[in-house]
């Protein structure tokens, strides 16, 4: 399509890899990225990704089947590497012939990448450092997402702009790199494409689309918020390395600090092993996010959101958000 000629030229490798029209992924968002949003993204020419989160294999099986019923376009599945049933979840993806699996939340355990490849699936990985990125791409990762600390949800310590300058010159010639975190408009997409990215991943901008099942109160909180309301959680105890989470400030943010103190206290008393302590923290987030997204408890639940939340001002169809991003990207590239 001539309308987005410059954008599509720069996105070509990414779009060919994904099998989508535009190389724009909607990053998996637990509870939000289910059949409705995922199929809407793929139907709008982007690439939707189901958030498996804490789902068991039966639930994932049903979600993939339901998504397939709503779109004949490709979509992916995001699996959290520390999920105790990771092997079974990969098998479910294989049974459905899922084309792309995103492995998030840590270094993929031994055998997981191979198991995905065995059924012909492509593997998308995350890496916080260049050295680890190279290692994962050498050992079977087909594409990489670099995600800066502007993003919503679990974050690393480095900004998207710095990660892009560090990773893209080193990797973009030989590898497929998608950039995520803090992208709210197409001009930013144009910038990362020019730096060598083959595409981008957004979460926050799509979370409140009409097709998103997030509770109206959750969406309203997003519409009201500005960038400075999306804050990273604070770690209270050196011994309890908690991965920071970016979310809108509310009572739940304070409750999380209290939860960490409680878990740290139990570590002190040796009533708890470290691995169990960290798992408890992760369960806390999954439960808190559900309370906000599904139940609409925006006071006590977790309103995970990136700094681009200030650019989310109204409920729009996915198709309109996607078209807006592509038009802005193309206009920026045409001005060069
Ligand atoms: C509400 C919410 C939930 C998220 N849940 C997950 C998740 O379960 N797994 C994951 O890998 N990333 C998760 N993310 C991160 C997104 O997939 C995406 O990478 C991120 O939102 C991109 O940055 P942006 O928010 O600045 O657009 C979540 C983000 C949000 C806003």
mmCIF file of N, CA and C in Angstrom, residues 243-333:
data_model
loop_
_atom_site.group_PDB
_atom_site.id
_atom_site.type_symbol
_atom_site.label_atom_id
_atom_site.label_comp_id
_atom_site.label_asym_id
_atom_site.label_seq_id
_atom_site.Cartn_x
_atom_site.Cartn_y
_atom_site.Cartn_z
ATOM 1 N N UNK A 243 11.684 -7.155 41.092
ATOM 2 C CA UNK A 243 11.726 -6.462 39.795
ATOM 3 C C UNK A 243 10.721 -5.313 39.864
ATOM 4 N N UNK A 244 11.162 -4.090 39.566
ATOM 5 C CA UNK A 244 10.226 -2.958 39.671
ATOM 6 C C UNK A 244 9.070 -3.075 38.675
ATOM 7 N N UNK A 245 7.948 -2.530 39.066
ATOM 8 C CA UNK A 245 6.756 -2.522 38.221
ATOM 9 C C UNK A 245 6.302 -1.072 38.055
ATOM 10 N N UNK A 246 6.034 -0.658 36.810
ATOM 11 C CA UNK A 246 5.518 0.712 36.608
ATOM 12 C C UNK A 246 3.993 0.671 36.549
ATOM 13 N N UNK A 247 3.379 1.458 37.392
ATOM 14 C CA UNK A 247 1.915 1.482 37.475
ATOM 15 C C UNK A 247 1.465 2.862 37.962
ATOM 16 N N UNK A 248 0.184 3.168 37.763
ATOM 17 C CA UNK A 248 -0.339 4.451 38.253
ATOM 18 C C UNK A 248 -0.358 4.423 39.782
ATOM 19 N N UNK A 249 0.071 5.536 40.370
ATOM 20 C CA UNK A 249 0.147 5.626 41.823
ATOM 21 C C UNK A 249 -1.254 5.546 42.435
ATOM 22 N N UNK A 250 -1.434 4.661 43.420
ATOM 23 C CA UNK A 250 -2.713 4.563 44.140
ATOM 24 C C UNK A 250 -2.464 3.865 45.482
ATOM 25 N N UNK A 251 -3.535 3.515 46.178
ATOM 26 C CA UNK A 251 -3.356 2.837 47.472
ATOM 27 C C UNK A 251 -2.631 1.509 47.306
ATOM 28 N N UNK A 252 -2.855 0.853 46.165
ATOM 29 C CA UNK A 252 -2.221 -0.438 45.887
ATOM 30 C C UNK A 252 -0.706 -0.330 45.846
ATOM 31 N N UNK A 253 -0.197 0.829 45.368
ATOM 32 C CA UNK A 253 1.264 1.008 45.333
ATOM 33 C C UNK A 253 1.813 0.966 46.753
ATOM 34 N N UNK A 254 1.097 1.626 47.672
ATOM 35 C CA UNK A 254 1.537 1.633 49.078
ATOM 36 C C UNK A 254 1.424 0.237 49.681
ATOM 37 N N UNK A 255 0.343 -0.452 49.309
ATOM 38 C CA UNK A 255 0.142 -1.807 49.845
ATOM 39 C C UNK A 255 1.275 -2.720 49.406
ATOM 40 N N UNK A 256 1.808 -2.471 48.217
ATOM 41 C CA UNK A 256 2.903 -3.309 47.727
ATOM 42 C C UNK A 256 4.154 -3.107 48.584
ATOM 43 N N UNK A 257 4.401 -1.872 48.967
ATOM 44 C CA UNK A 257 5.541 -1.596 49.847
ATOM 45 C C UNK A 257 5.367 -2.373 51.153
ATOM 46 N N UNK A 258 4.148 -2.342 51.688
ATOM 47 C CA UNK A 258 3.868 -3.060 52.931
ATOM 48 C C UNK A 258 4.050 -4.568 52.741
ATOM 49 N N UNK A 259 3.609 -5.080 51.586
ATOM 50 C CA UNK A 259 3.730 -6.518 51.301
ATOM 51 C C UNK A 259 5.209 -6.925 51.284
ATOM 52 N N UNK A 260 6.040 -6.074 50.666
ATOM 53 C CA UNK A 260 7.484 -6.381 50.636
ATOM 54 C C UNK A 260 8.050 -6.424 52.049
ATOM 55 N N UNK A 261 7.627 -5.466 52.902
ATOM 56 C CA UNK A 261 8.124 -5.456 54.292
ATOM 57 C C UNK A 261 7.741 -6.743 54.982
ATOM 58 N N UNK A 262 6.488 -7.175 54.737
ATOM 59 C CA UNK A 262 5.999 -8.400 55.389
ATOM 60 C C UNK A 262 6.828 -9.617 54.941
ATOM 61 N N UNK A 263 7.030 -9.725 53.620
ATOM 62 C CA UNK A 263 7.781 -10.870 53.094
ATOM 63 C C UNK A 263 9.234 -10.814 53.577
ATOM 64 N N UNK A 264 9.824 -9.606 53.594
ATOM 65 C CA UNK A 264 11.208 -9.452 54.067
ATOM 66 C C UNK A 264 11.316 -9.857 55.532
ATOM 67 N N UNK A 265 10.301 -9.511 56.311
ATOM 68 C CA UNK A 265 10.276 -9.864 57.725
ATOM 69 C C UNK A 265 10.284 -11.374 57.902
ATOM 70 N N UNK A 266 9.534 -12.053 57.036
ATOM 71 C CA UNK A 266 9.476 -13.518 57.138
ATOM 72 C C UNK A 266 10.786 -14.152 56.670
ATOM 73 N N UNK A 267 11.486 -13.470 55.757
ATOM 74 C CA UNK A 267 12.828 -13.930 55.359
ATOM 75 C C UNK A 267 13.762 -13.840 56.559
ATOM 76 N N UNK A 268 13.651 -12.707 57.300
ATOM 77 C CA UNK A 268 14.447 -12.484 58.511
ATOM 78 C C UNK A 268 14.280 -13.641 59.473
ATOM 79 N N UNK A 269 13.034 -13.993 59.714
ATOM 80 C CA UNK A 269 12.716 -15.060 60.657
ATOM 81 C C UNK A 269 12.977 -16.441 60.074
ATOM 82 N N UNK A 270 13.499 -16.465 58.844
ATOM 83 C CA UNK A 270 13.786 -17.698 58.110
ATOM 84 C C UNK A 270 12.552 -18.583 57.963
ATOM 85 N N UNK A 271 11.380 -17.928 57.964
ATOM 86 C CA UNK A 271 10.144 -18.671 57.783
ATOM 87 C C UNK A 271 9.902 -18.907 56.285
ATOM 88 N N UNK A 272 10.761 -18.325 55.458
ATOM 89 C CA UNK A 272 10.510 -18.326 54.014
ATOM 90 C C UNK A 272 11.830 -18.456 53.262
ATOM 91 N N UNK A 273 11.824 -19.263 52.203
ATOM 92 C CA UNK A 273 12.992 -19.354 51.313
ATOM 93 C C UNK A 273 12.932 -18.184 50.341
ATOM 94 N N UNK A 274 14.093 -17.795 49.811
ATOM 95 C CA UNK A 274 14.152 -16.661 48.887
ATOM 96 C C UNK A 274 13.278 -16.863 47.634
ATOM 97 N N UNK A 275 13.390 -18.066 47.017
ATOM 98 C CA UNK A 275 12.631 -18.317 45.783
ATOM 99 C C UNK A 275 11.136 -18.185 46.059
ATOM 100 N N UNK A 276 10.690 -18.729 47.180
ATOM 101 C CA UNK A 276 9.284 -18.664 47.562
ATOM 102 C C UNK A 276 8.881 -17.204 47.818
ATOM 103 N N UNK A 277 9.781 -16.453 48.443
ATOM 104 C CA UNK A 277 9.509 -15.039 48.726
ATOM 105 C C UNK A 277 9.266 -14.283 47.416
ATOM 106 N N UNK A 278 10.118 -14.549 46.421
ATOM 107 C CA UNK A 278 9.969 -13.848 45.142
ATOM 108 C C UNK A 278 8.695 -14.270 44.416
ATOM 109 N N UNK A 279 8.375 -15.546 44.525
ATOM 110 C CA UNK A 279 7.150 -16.047 43.896
ATOM 111 C C UNK A 279 5.916 -15.385 44.521
ATOM 112 N N UNK A 280 5.958 -15.220 45.839
ATOM 113 C CA UNK A 280 4.840 -14.560 46.531
ATOM 114 C C UNK A 280 4.640 -13.141 46.011
ATOM 115 N N UNK A 281 5.758 -12.465 45.755
ATOM 116 C CA UNK A 281 5.685 -11.100 45.238
ATOM 117 C C UNK A 281 5.033 -11.107 43.849
ATOM 118 N N UNK A 282 5.444 -12.062 43.008
ATOM 119 C CA UNK A 282 4.878 -12.130 41.651
ATOM 120 C C UNK A 282 3.387 -12.457 41.696
ATOM 121 N N UNK A 283 2.988 -13.362 42.589
ATOM 122 C CA UNK A 283 1.564 -13.684 42.730
ATOM 123 C C UNK A 283 0.777 -12.466 43.177
ATOM 124 N N UNK A 284 1.427 -11.682 44.028
ATOM 125 C CA UNK A 284 0.779 -10.466 44.508
ATOM 126 C C UNK A 284 0.409 -9.577 43.323
ATOM 127 N N UNK A 285 1.381 -9.404 42.400
ATOM 128 C CA UNK A 285 1.123 -8.539 41.233
ATOM 129 C C UNK A 285 0.000 -9.077 40.364
ATOM 130 N N UNK A 286 0.053 -10.390 40.083
ATOM 131 C CA UNK A 286 -0.961 -10.981 39.209
ATOM 132 C C UNK A 286 -2.353 -10.751 39.804
ATOM 133 N N UNK A 287 -2.485 -10.957 41.108
ATOM 134 C CA UNK A 287 -3.773 -10.766 41.775
ATOM 135 C C UNK A 287 -4.199 -9.310 41.766
ATOM 136 N N UNK A 288 -3.239 -8.441 42.021
ATOM 137 C CA UNK A 288 -3.556 -7.009 42.092
ATOM 138 C C UNK A 288 -3.967 -6.468 40.721
ATOM 139 N N UNK A 289 -3.305 -6.952 39.675
ATOM 140 C CA UNK A 289 -3.646 -6.491 38.319
ATOM 141 C C UNK A 289 -5.056 -6.954 37.952
ATOM 142 N N UNK A 290 -5.372 -8.186 38.335
ATOM 143 C CA UNK A 290 -6.707 -8.712 38.056
ATOM 144 C C UNK A 290 -7.782 -7.841 38.734
ATOM 145 N N UNK A 291 -7.502 -7.468 39.984
ATOM 146 C CA UNK A 291 -8.464 -6.643 40.723
ATOM 147 C C UNK A 291 -8.759 -5.338 39.980
ATOM 148 N N UNK A 292 -7.734 -4.750 39.393
ATOM 149 C CA UNK A 292 -7.940 -3.473 38.689
ATOM 150 C C UNK A 292 -8.557 -3.682 37.305
ATOM 151 N N UNK A 293 -8.007 -4.627 36.532
ATOM 152 C CA UNK A 293 -8.437 -4.792 35.130
ATOM 153 C C UNK A 293 -9.836 -5.392 35.055
ATOM 154 N N UNK A 294 -10.082 -6.445 35.841
ATOM 155 C CA UNK A 294 -11.340 -7.181 35.725
ATOM 156 C C UNK A 294 -12.399 -6.635 36.681
ATOM 157 N N UNK A 295 -12.021 -6.433 37.956
ATOM 158 C CA UNK A 295 -13.021 -6.000 38.951
ATOM 159 C C UNK A 295 -13.208 -4.482 38.967
ATOM 160 N N UNK A 296 -12.253 -3.748 38.409
ATOM 161 C CA UNK A 296 -12.383 -2.287 38.394
ATOM 162 C C UNK A 296 -12.028 -1.632 39.712
ATOM 163 N N UNK A 297 -11.314 -2.359 40.584
ATOM 164 C CA UNK A 297 -10.889 -1.763 41.860
ATOM 165 C C UNK A 297 -9.611 -0.952 41.614
ATOM 166 N N UNK A 298 -9.814 0.309 41.240
ATOM 167 C CA UNK A 298 -8.663 1.133 40.850
ATOM 168 C C UNK A 298 -7.956 1.767 42.057
ATOM 169 N N UNK A 299 -8.534 1.557 43.245
ATOM 170 C CA UNK A 299 -7.877 2.056 44.462
ATOM 171 C C UNK A 299 -6.819 1.066 44.952
ATOM 172 N N UNK A 300 -7.261 -0.193 45.065
ATOM 173 C CA UNK A 300 -6.386 -1.202 45.675
ATOM 174 C C UNK A 300 -5.700 -2.121 44.675
ATOM 175 N N UNK A 301 -6.217 -2.167 43.459
ATOM 176 C CA UNK A 301 -5.608 -3.031 42.448
ATOM 177 C C UNK A 301 -4.379 -2.376 41.841
ATOM 178 N N UNK A 302 -3.725 -3.101 40.928
ATOM 179 C CA UNK A 302 -2.550 -2.535 40.267
ATOM 180 C C UNK A 302 -2.919 -2.007 38.889
ATOM 181 N N UNK A 303 -2.636 -0.710 38.686
ATOM 182 C CA UNK A 303 -2.941 -0.066 37.398
ATOM 183 C C UNK A 303 -1.654 0.012 36.582
ATOM 184 N N UNK A 304 -1.127 -1.145 36.169
ATOM 185 C CA UNK A 304 0.128 -1.130 35.411
ATOM 186 C C UNK A 304 -0.034 -0.253 34.183
ATOM 187 N N UNK A 305 0.880 0.690 34.020
ATOM 188 C CA UNK A 305 0.795 1.635 32.894
ATOM 189 C C UNK A 305 2.170 2.215 32.639
ATOM 190 N N UNK A 306 2.454 2.474 31.375
ATOM 191 C CA UNK A 306 3.716 3.100 31.017
ATOM 192 C C UNK A 306 3.593 4.618 31.019
ATOM 193 N N UNK A 307 4.726 5.287 30.814
ATOM 194 C CA UNK A 307 4.725 6.751 30.851
ATOM 195 C C UNK A 307 3.950 7.364 29.682
ATOM 196 N N UNK A 308 3.698 6.560 28.645
ATOM 197 C CA UNK A 308 2.916 7.087 27.517
ATOM 198 C C UNK A 308 1.431 7.201 27.860
ATOM 199 N N UNK A 309 1.069 6.882 29.097
ATOM 200 C CA UNK A 309 -0.351 6.907 29.504
ATOM 201 C C UNK A 309 -0.977 8.294 29.300
ATOM 202 N N UNK A 310 -0.155 9.337 29.371
ATOM 203 C CA UNK A 310 -0.667 10.698 29.154
ATOM 204 C C UNK A 310 -1.198 10.900 27.741
ATOM 205 N N UNK A 311 -0.790 10.031 26.831
ATOM 206 C CA UNK A 311 -1.258 10.135 25.437
ATOM 207 C C UNK A 311 -2.488 9.262 25.192
ATOM 208 N N UNK A 312 -2.969 8.632 26.248
ATOM 209 C CA UNK A 312 -4.193 7.816 26.133
ATOM 210 C C UNK A 312 -5.317 8.644 26.737
ATOM 211 N N UNK A 313 -6.142 9.227 25.884
ATOM 212 C CA UNK A 313 -7.120 10.193 26.397
ATOM 213 C C UNK A 313 -8.564 9.783 26.158
ATOM 214 N N UNK A 314 -8.782 8.794 25.310
ATOM 215 C CA UNK A 314 -10.162 8.380 25.030
ATOM 216 C C UNK A 314 -10.195 6.946 24.519
ATOM 217 N N UNK A 315 -11.400 6.362 24.602
ATOM 218 C CA UNK A 315 -11.571 5.003 24.105
ATOM 219 C C UNK A 315 -11.703 5.053 22.585
ATOM 220 N N UNK A 316 -10.813 4.339 21.896
ATOM 221 C CA UNK A 316 -10.851 4.343 20.431
ATOM 222 C C UNK A 316 -10.784 2.913 19.928
ATOM 223 N N UNK A 317 -11.295 2.665 18.713
ATOM 224 C CA UNK A 317 -11.119 1.326 18.153
ATOM 225 C C UNK A 317 -9.645 1.071 17.836
ATOM 226 N N UNK A 318 -9.215 -0.175 17.969
ATOM 227 C CA UNK A 318 -7.825 -0.528 17.664
ATOM 228 C C UNK A 318 -7.435 -0.022 16.274
ATOM 229 N N UNK A 319 -8.338 -0.209 15.322
ATOM 230 C CA UNK A 319 -8.066 0.202 13.932
ATOM 231 C C UNK A 319 -7.679 1.687 13.862
ATOM 232 N N UNK A 320 -8.345 2.529 14.643
ATOM 233 C CA UNK A 320 -8.059 3.972 14.616
ATOM 234 C C UNK A 320 -6.708 4.264 15.269
ATOM 235 N N UNK A 321 -6.404 3.561 16.355
ATOM 236 C CA UNK A 321 -5.104 3.775 17.019
ATOM 237 C C UNK A 321 -3.982 3.365 16.062
ATOM 238 N N UNK A 322 -4.165 2.219 15.442
ATOM 239 C CA UNK A 322 -3.153 1.694 14.516
ATOM 240 C C UNK A 322 -2.962 2.653 13.338
ATOM 241 N N UNK A 323 -4.056 3.112 12.758
ATOM 242 C CA UNK A 323 -3.966 4.016 11.599
ATOM 243 C C UNK A 323 -3.289 5.319 12.004
ATOM 244 N N UNK A 324 -3.613 5.823 13.195
ATOM 245 C CA UNK A 324 -2.991 7.063 13.679
ATOM 246 C C UNK A 324 -1.480 6.906 13.803
ATOM 247 N N UNK A 325 -1.056 5.792 14.386
ATOM 248 C CA UNK A 325 0.381 5.548 14.559
ATOM 249 C C UNK A 325 1.079 5.464 13.202
ATOM 250 N N UNK A 326 0.468 4.743 12.273
ATOM 251 C CA UNK A 326 1.086 4.566 10.948
ATOM 252 C C UNK A 326 1.133 5.895 10.197
ATOM 253 N N UNK A 327 0.077 6.689 10.309
ATOM 254 C CA UNK A 327 0.062 7.983 9.600
ATOM 255 C C UNK A 327 1.127 8.916 10.158
ATOM 256 N N UNK A 328 1.240 8.949 11.486
ATOM 257 C CA UNK A 328 2.266 9.813 12.107
ATOM 258 C C UNK A 328 3.667 9.345 11.712
ATOM 259 N N UNK A 329 3.867 8.042 11.699
ATOM 260 C CA UNK A 329 5.174 7.485 11.346
ATOM 261 C C UNK A 329 5.516 7.856 9.905
ATOM 262 N N UNK A 330 4.552 7.642 9.027
ATOM 263 C CA UNK A 330 4.789 7.914 7.603
ATOM 264 C C UNK A 330 5.036 9.403 7.364
ATOM 265 N N UNK A 331 4.241 10.252 7.998
ATOM 266 C CA UNK A 331 4.410 11.708 7.803
ATOM 267 C C UNK A 331 5.803 12.136 8.264
ATOM 268 N N UNK A 332 6.259 11.567 9.374
ATOM 269 C CA UNK A 332 7.588 11.921 9.881
ATOM 270 C C UNK A 332 8.666 11.495 8.885
ATOM 271 N N UNK A 333 8.516 10.306 8.340
ATOM 272 C CA UNK A 333 9.535 9.809 7.397
ATOM 273 C C UNK A 333 9.490 10.589 6.085
#
